[in-house]
PDB file of C-alpha atoms in Angstrom:
ATOM      1  CA  MET S  27     -75.748 -84.920 -16.489  1.00  0.00           C
ATOM      2  CA  ASN S  28     -77.963 -82.972 -13.697  1.00  0.00           C
ATOM      3  CA  ARG S  29     -76.347 -79.419 -12.627  1.00  0.00           C
ATOM      4  CA  CYS S  30     -79.136 -78.644 -10.318  1.00  0.00           C
ATOM      5  CA  ILE S  31     -78.267 -78.209  -6.708  1.00  0.00           C
ATOM      6  CA  ALA S  32     -81.334 -80.126  -4.982  1.00  0.00           C
ATOM      7  CA  THR S  33     -82.340 -77.728  -2.182  1.00  0.00           C
ATOM      8  CA  SER S  34     -84.127 -78.915   1.024  1.00  0.00           C
ATOM      9  CA  PRO S  35     -86.843 -77.487   2.860  1.00  0.00           C
ATOM     10  CA  ARG S  36     -84.223 -76.349   5.641  1.00  0.00           C
ATOM     11  CA  LYS S  37     -81.951 -74.301   2.795  1.00  0.00           C
ATOM     12  CA  LEU S  38     -85.229 -72.958   1.280  1.00  0.00           C
ATOM     13  CA  ARG S  39     -86.416 -71.758   4.781  1.00  0.00           C
ATOM     14  CA  LYS S  40     -83.125 -69.889   5.336  1.00  0.00           C
ATOM     15  CA  LEU S  41     -82.955 -68.197   2.233  1.00  0.00           C
ATOM     16  CA  ALA S  42     -86.811 -66.567   2.608  1.00  0.00           C
ATOM     17  CA  LEU S  43     -85.350 -65.567   6.159  1.00  0.00           C
ATOM     18  CA  LEU S  44     -82.472 -64.046   4.555  1.00  0.00           C
ATOM     19  CA  ALA S  45     -84.587 -62.329   1.706  1.00  0.00           C
ATOM     20  CA  THR S  46     -87.427 -60.876   4.509  1.00  0.00           C
ATOM     21  CA  VAL S  47     -84.498 -59.368   6.516  1.00  0.00           C
ATOM     22  CA  ALA S  48     -82.229 -58.401   3.475  1.00  0.00           C
ATOM     23  CA  ALA S  49     -84.685 -56.411   1.700  1.00  0.00           C
ATOM     24  CA  PRO S  50     -85.943 -53.604   4.224  1.00  0.00           C
ATOM     25  CA  LEU S  51     -82.372 -53.061   5.209  1.00  0.00           C
ATOM     26  CA  ALA S  52     -81.711 -52.585   1.448  1.00  0.00           C
ATOM     27  CA  ALA S  53     -84.413 -50.089   0.790  1.00  0.00           C
ATOM     28  CA  CYS S  54     -83.206 -48.311   4.487  1.00  0.00           C
ATOM     29  CA  LEU S  55     -79.817 -47.776   2.722  1.00  0.00           C
ATOM     30  CA  LEU S  56     -81.067 -46.655  -0.813  1.00  0.00           C
ATOM     31  CA  VAL S  57     -83.711 -44.164   0.960  1.00  0.00           C
ATOM     32  CA  SER S  58     -80.843 -43.030   3.405  1.00  0.00           C
ATOM     33  CA  ASN S  59     -78.434 -42.176   0.265  1.00  0.00           C
ATOM     34  CA  THR S  60     -81.238 -40.489  -1.516  1.00  0.00           C
ATOM     35  CA  ALA S  61     -82.212 -38.437   1.512  1.00  0.00           C
ATOM     36  CA  SER S  62     -78.335 -37.144   2.263  1.00  0.00           C
ATOM     37  CA  ALA S  63     -78.097 -35.377  -1.587  1.00  0.00           C
ATOM     38  CA  GLN S  64     -79.100 -31.668  -0.485  1.00  0.00           C
ATOM     39  CA  PRO S  65     -82.169 -30.487  -2.873  1.00  0.00           C
ATOM     40  CA  VAL S  66     -81.176 -27.724  -5.156  1.00  0.00           C
ATOM     41  CA  GLN S  67     -82.609 -24.429  -4.539  1.00  0.00           C
ATOM     42  CA  THR S  68     -84.132 -22.502  -7.773  1.00  0.00           C
ATOM     43  CA  GLN S  69     -83.563 -18.641  -7.489  1.00  0.00           C
ATOM     44  CA  GLU S  70     -82.873 -15.565  -9.223  1.00  0.00           C
ATOM     45  CA  GLU S  71     -79.615 -16.661 -10.050  1.00  0.00           C
ATOM     46  CA  ALA S  72     -80.425 -19.525 -12.319  1.00  0.00           C
ATOM     47  CA  ALA S  73     -83.205 -17.356 -13.861  1.00  0.00           C
ATOM     48  CA  ARG S  74     -80.389 -14.610 -14.795  1.00  0.00           C
ATOM     49  CA  GLY S  75     -78.444 -17.605 -16.198  1.00  0.00           C
ATOM     50  CA  GLY S  76     -76.585 -18.871 -13.555  1.00  0.00           C
ATOM     51  CA  ARG S  77     -75.834 -22.173 -11.712  1.00  0.00           C
ATOM     52  CA  ASN S  78     -78.299 -23.370  -8.955  1.00  0.00           C
ATOM     53  CA  PHE S  79     -76.618 -23.464  -5.836  1.00  0.00           C
ATOM     54  CA  PRO S  80     -77.277 -26.030  -2.668  1.00  0.00           C
ATOM     55  CA  VAL S  81     -79.766 -25.103  -0.035  1.00  0.00           C
ATOM     56  CA  GLY S  82     -78.156 -22.881   2.981  1.00  0.00           C
ATOM     57  CA  THR S  83     -75.372 -21.489   0.508  1.00  0.00           C
ATOM     58  CA  LEU S  84     -73.656 -17.883   1.922  1.00  0.00           C
ATOM     59  CA  ARG S  85     -71.850 -14.902  -0.274  1.00  0.00           C
ATOM     60  CA  GLY S  86     -68.737 -13.643   0.197  1.00  0.00           C
ATOM     61  CA  LYS S  87     -65.661 -12.001  -0.375  1.00  0.00           C
ATOM     62  CA  PHE S  88     -62.867 -15.022  -0.913  1.00  0.00           C
ATOM     63  CA  MET S  89     -59.141 -15.030  -1.103  1.00  0.00           C
ATOM     64  CA  VAL S  90     -56.837 -17.909  -0.874  1.00  0.00           C
ATOM     65  CA  LEU S  91     -53.926 -16.610   1.333  1.00  0.00           C
ATOM     66  CA  ASN S  92     -51.765 -19.751   2.186  1.00  0.00           C
ATOM     67  CA  TRP S  93     -53.904 -23.609   1.411  1.00  0.00           C
ATOM     68  CA  PRO S  94     -55.778 -24.118   3.812  1.00  0.00           C
ATOM     69  CA  GLU S  95     -56.055 -20.811   4.911  1.00  0.00           C
ATOM     70  CA  ILE S  96     -58.221 -18.254   3.175  1.00  0.00           C
ATOM     71  CA  GLU S  97     -59.703 -14.959   3.879  1.00  0.00           C
ATOM     72  CA  LEU S  98     -63.471 -14.835   3.797  1.00  0.00           C
ATOM     73  CA  ASP S  99     -65.341 -11.626   4.230  1.00  0.00           C
ATOM     74  CA  GLY S 100     -61.765 -10.215   5.974  1.00  0.00           C
ATOM     75  CA  GLN S 101     -61.658 -13.027   8.408  1.00  0.00           C
ATOM     76  CA  VAL S 102     -59.152 -15.779   8.141  1.00  0.00           C
ATOM     77  CA  GLU S 103     -60.729 -19.305   7.605  1.00  0.00           C
ATOM     78  CA  ARG S 104     -59.792 -22.650   6.798  1.00  0.00           C
ATOM     79  CA  LEU S 105     -61.012 -25.111   3.771  1.00  0.00           C
ATOM     80  CA  SER S 106     -61.936 -28.324   4.839  1.00  0.00           C
ATOM     81  CA  PRO S 107     -59.754 -31.568   3.566  1.00  0.00           C
ATOM     82  CA  GLY S 108     -61.172 -32.126   0.101  1.00  0.00           C
ATOM     83  CA  ALA S 109     -62.522 -28.511  -0.305  1.00  0.00           C
ATOM     84  CA  ARG S 110     -63.898 -28.008  -3.843  1.00  0.00           C
ATOM     85  CA  ILE S 111     -63.156 -24.458  -5.733  1.00  0.00           C
ATOM     86  CA  ARG S 112     -64.861 -24.082  -9.030  1.00  0.00           C
ATOM     87  CA  ASN S 113     -64.734 -21.120 -11.371  1.00  0.00           C
ATOM     88  CA  GLU S 114     -67.219 -19.325 -13.804  1.00  0.00           C
ATOM     89  CA  GLN S 115     -67.484 -22.147 -16.039  1.00  0.00           C
ATOM     90  CA  GLN S 116     -67.709 -25.075 -13.455  1.00  0.00           C
ATOM     91  CA  MET S 117     -64.262 -26.187 -13.513  1.00  0.00           C
ATOM     92  CA  MET S 118     -62.432 -27.325 -10.784  1.00  0.00           C
ATOM     93  CA  VAL S 119     -59.724 -24.770  -9.495  1.00  0.00           C
ATOM     94  CA  MET S 120     -56.684 -26.171  -7.587  1.00  0.00           C
ATOM     95  CA  PRO S 121     -56.145 -23.459  -4.436  1.00  0.00           C
ATOM     96  CA  ALA S 122     -52.622 -22.445  -5.596  1.00  0.00           C
ATOM     97  CA  ALA S 123     -53.703 -21.478  -8.769  1.00  0.00           C
ATOM     98  CA  ILE S 124     -55.712 -18.521  -7.614  1.00  0.00           C
ATOM     99  CA  THR S 125     -53.793 -17.503  -4.285  1.00  0.00           C
ATOM    100  CA  GLY S 126     -53.669 -13.698  -3.647  1.00  0.00           C
ATOM    101  CA  GLN S 127     -56.580 -12.933  -6.001  1.00  0.00           C
ATOM    102  CA  LYS S 128     -60.276 -11.753  -4.676  1.00  0.00           C
ATOM    103  CA  PHE S 129     -63.104 -13.462  -6.060  1.00  0.00           C
ATOM    104  CA  LEU S 130     -66.989 -12.961  -4.730  1.00  0.00           C
ATOM    105  CA  VAL S 131     -68.246 -16.429  -4.445  1.00  0.00           C
ATOM    106  CA  ASN S 132     -71.203 -18.601  -2.803  1.00  0.00           C
ATOM    107  CA  TYR S 133     -69.819 -20.726  -0.283  1.00  0.00           C
ATOM    108  CA  THR S 134     -71.152 -23.743   1.802  1.00  0.00           C
ATOM    109  CA  ARG S 135     -69.693 -24.710   5.510  1.00  0.00           C
ATOM    110  CA  ASP S 136     -69.628 -28.556   6.583  1.00  0.00           C
ATOM    111  CA  ALA S 137     -70.207 -29.660  10.372  1.00  0.00           C
ATOM    112  CA  ALA S 138     -66.787 -28.599  11.508  1.00  0.00           C
ATOM    113  CA  GLY S 139     -67.332 -25.103  10.338  1.00  0.00           C
ATOM    114  CA  LEU S 140     -64.737 -25.126   7.517  1.00  0.00           C
ATOM    115  CA  VAL S 141     -65.499 -23.878   4.039  1.00  0.00           C
ATOM    116  CA  ARG S 142     -66.603 -26.944   2.149  1.00  0.00           C
ATOM    117  CA  GLU S 143     -67.408 -25.458  -1.444  1.00  0.00           C
ATOM    118  CA  VAL S 144     -66.636 -22.758  -3.307  1.00  0.00           C
ATOM    119  CA  TRP S 145     -68.336 -21.391  -6.523  1.00  0.00           C
ATOM    120  CA  VAL S 146     -66.570 -18.065  -7.985  1.00  0.00           C
ATOM    121  CA  LEU S 147     -69.235 -16.024  -9.472  1.00  0.00           C
ATOM    122  CA  THR S 148     -69.807 -14.794 -13.094  1.00  0.00           C
ATOM    123  CA  PRO S 149     -71.106 -10.800 -13.057  1.00  0.00           C
ATOM    124  CA  ASN S 150     -74.726 -12.103 -13.348  1.00  0.00           C
ATOM    125  CA  GLU S 151     -74.765 -14.386 -10.790  1.00  0.00           C
ATOM    126  CA  ALA S 152     -73.029 -11.524  -8.806  1.00  0.00           C
ATOM    127  CA  LYS S 153     -75.731  -8.867  -9.723  1.00  0.00           C
ATOM    128  CA  ALA S 154     -78.570 -11.933  -7.770  1.00  0.00           C
ATOM    129  CA  LYS S 155     -79.544 -11.239  -4.274  1.00  0.00           C
ATOM    130  CA  ARG S 156     -78.300 -13.881  -2.361  1.00  0.00           C
ATOM    131  CA  GLU S 157     -81.517 -15.318  -0.159  1.00  0.00           C
ATOM    132  CA  SER S 158     -79.555 -17.018   2.839  1.00  0.00           C
ATOM    133  CA  ALA S 159     -76.193 -14.241   3.055  1.00  0.00           C
ATOM    134  CA  GLU S 160     -78.428 -12.235   5.409  1.00  0.00           C
ATOM    135  CA  LYS S 161     -80.239 -14.909   7.422  1.00  0.00           C
ATOM    136  CA  PRO S 162     -78.895 -17.960   8.497  1.00  0.00           C
ATOM    137  CA  PHE S 163     -80.430 -21.531   7.457  1.00  0.00           C
ATOM    138  CA  LEU S 164     -83.271 -23.172   9.527  1.00  0.00           C
ATOM    139  CA  ASN S 165     -83.177 -19.899  11.523  1.00  0.00           C
ATOM    140  CA  PHE S 166     -79.825 -20.947  13.567  1.00  0.00           C
ATOM    141  CA  TRP S 167     -76.468 -21.236  12.102  1.00  0.00           C
ATOM    142  CA  PRO S 168     -73.401 -21.609  14.263  1.00  0.00           C
ATOM    143  CA  PHE S 169     -71.211 -20.180  12.044  1.00  0.00           C
ATOM    144  CA  VAL S 170     -72.850 -16.894  11.645  1.00  0.00           C
ATOM    145  CA  ALA S 171     -71.396 -14.221  13.534  1.00  0.00           C
ATOM    146  CA  ASP S 172     -73.418 -13.610  17.011  1.00  0.00           C
ATOM    147  CA  THR S 173     -73.772  -9.771  17.633  1.00  0.00           C
ATOM    148  CA  GLY S 174     -74.791 -10.113  21.034  1.00  0.00           C
ATOM    149  CA  PRO S 175     -72.852  -9.311  24.011  1.00  0.00           C
ATOM    150  CA  ARG S 176     -69.598 -11.169  24.441  1.00  0.00           C
ATOM    151  CA  ASP S 177     -67.656 -11.530  27.780  1.00  0.00           C
ATOM    152  CA  ASP S 178     -63.895 -10.439  27.098  1.00  0.00           C
ATOM    153  CA  GLY S 179     -62.714 -11.996  29.955  1.00  0.00           C
ATOM    154  CA  LYS S 180     -61.283  -9.237  31.784  1.00  0.00           C
ATOM    155  CA  THR S 181     -64.778  -8.855  33.737  1.00  0.00           C
ATOM    156  CA  PRO S 182     -63.999  -8.726  37.536  1.00  0.00           C
ATOM    157  CA  TYR S 183     -65.506 -11.922  39.120  1.00  0.00           C
ATOM    158  CA  ASN S 184     -67.714  -9.810  41.416  1.00  0.00           C
ATOM    159  CA  GLU S 185     -69.359  -7.807  38.386  1.00  0.00           C
ATOM    160  CA  LEU S 186     -70.251 -11.238  36.945  1.00  0.00           C
ATOM    161  CA  PRO S 187     -74.359 -12.001  36.795  1.00  0.00           C
ATOM    162  CA  ARG S 188     -75.702 -14.241  39.479  1.00  0.00           C
ATOM    163  CA  TYR S 189     -77.701 -16.805  39.152  1.00  0.00           C
ATOM    164  CA  GLY S 190     -81.691 -15.751  39.491  1.00  0.00           C
ATOM    165  CA  GLN S 191     -80.811 -12.073  38.103  1.00  0.00           C
TER     166      GLN S 191
END
């Protein structure tokens, strides 16, 4: 009894073509998945016995008001869907368990500007100066408060700047 399937040269060519197309595609998917993982930034926090936080992590004062609304540095913000809050022992915390409590935290934002990840800091981590707290990541950050002049919407039309001025 012969269990081997005889393949014709035509089928072999199709398999070879499929292999040449599929191999680079699989390599691209593998590279894109590994490239999307954020690199870990080693800082003074890790040297003091703390955790390593992702690049672009900011620091602030955090309090859960009424999920998904939070207070971050005195301003009302929102948590993103699927946001993760981790306590000092790196364990997940539900927002309802810490409602009304104030913490010093490191946090990241998602592309929409919502708070995505929050780490409650230990006293040692809180002593360490955060590199990206004062300056935005990559010299631009759409979520950092702009201190430039703003139009309050009450400026009369004839006093607005004109083209070429």
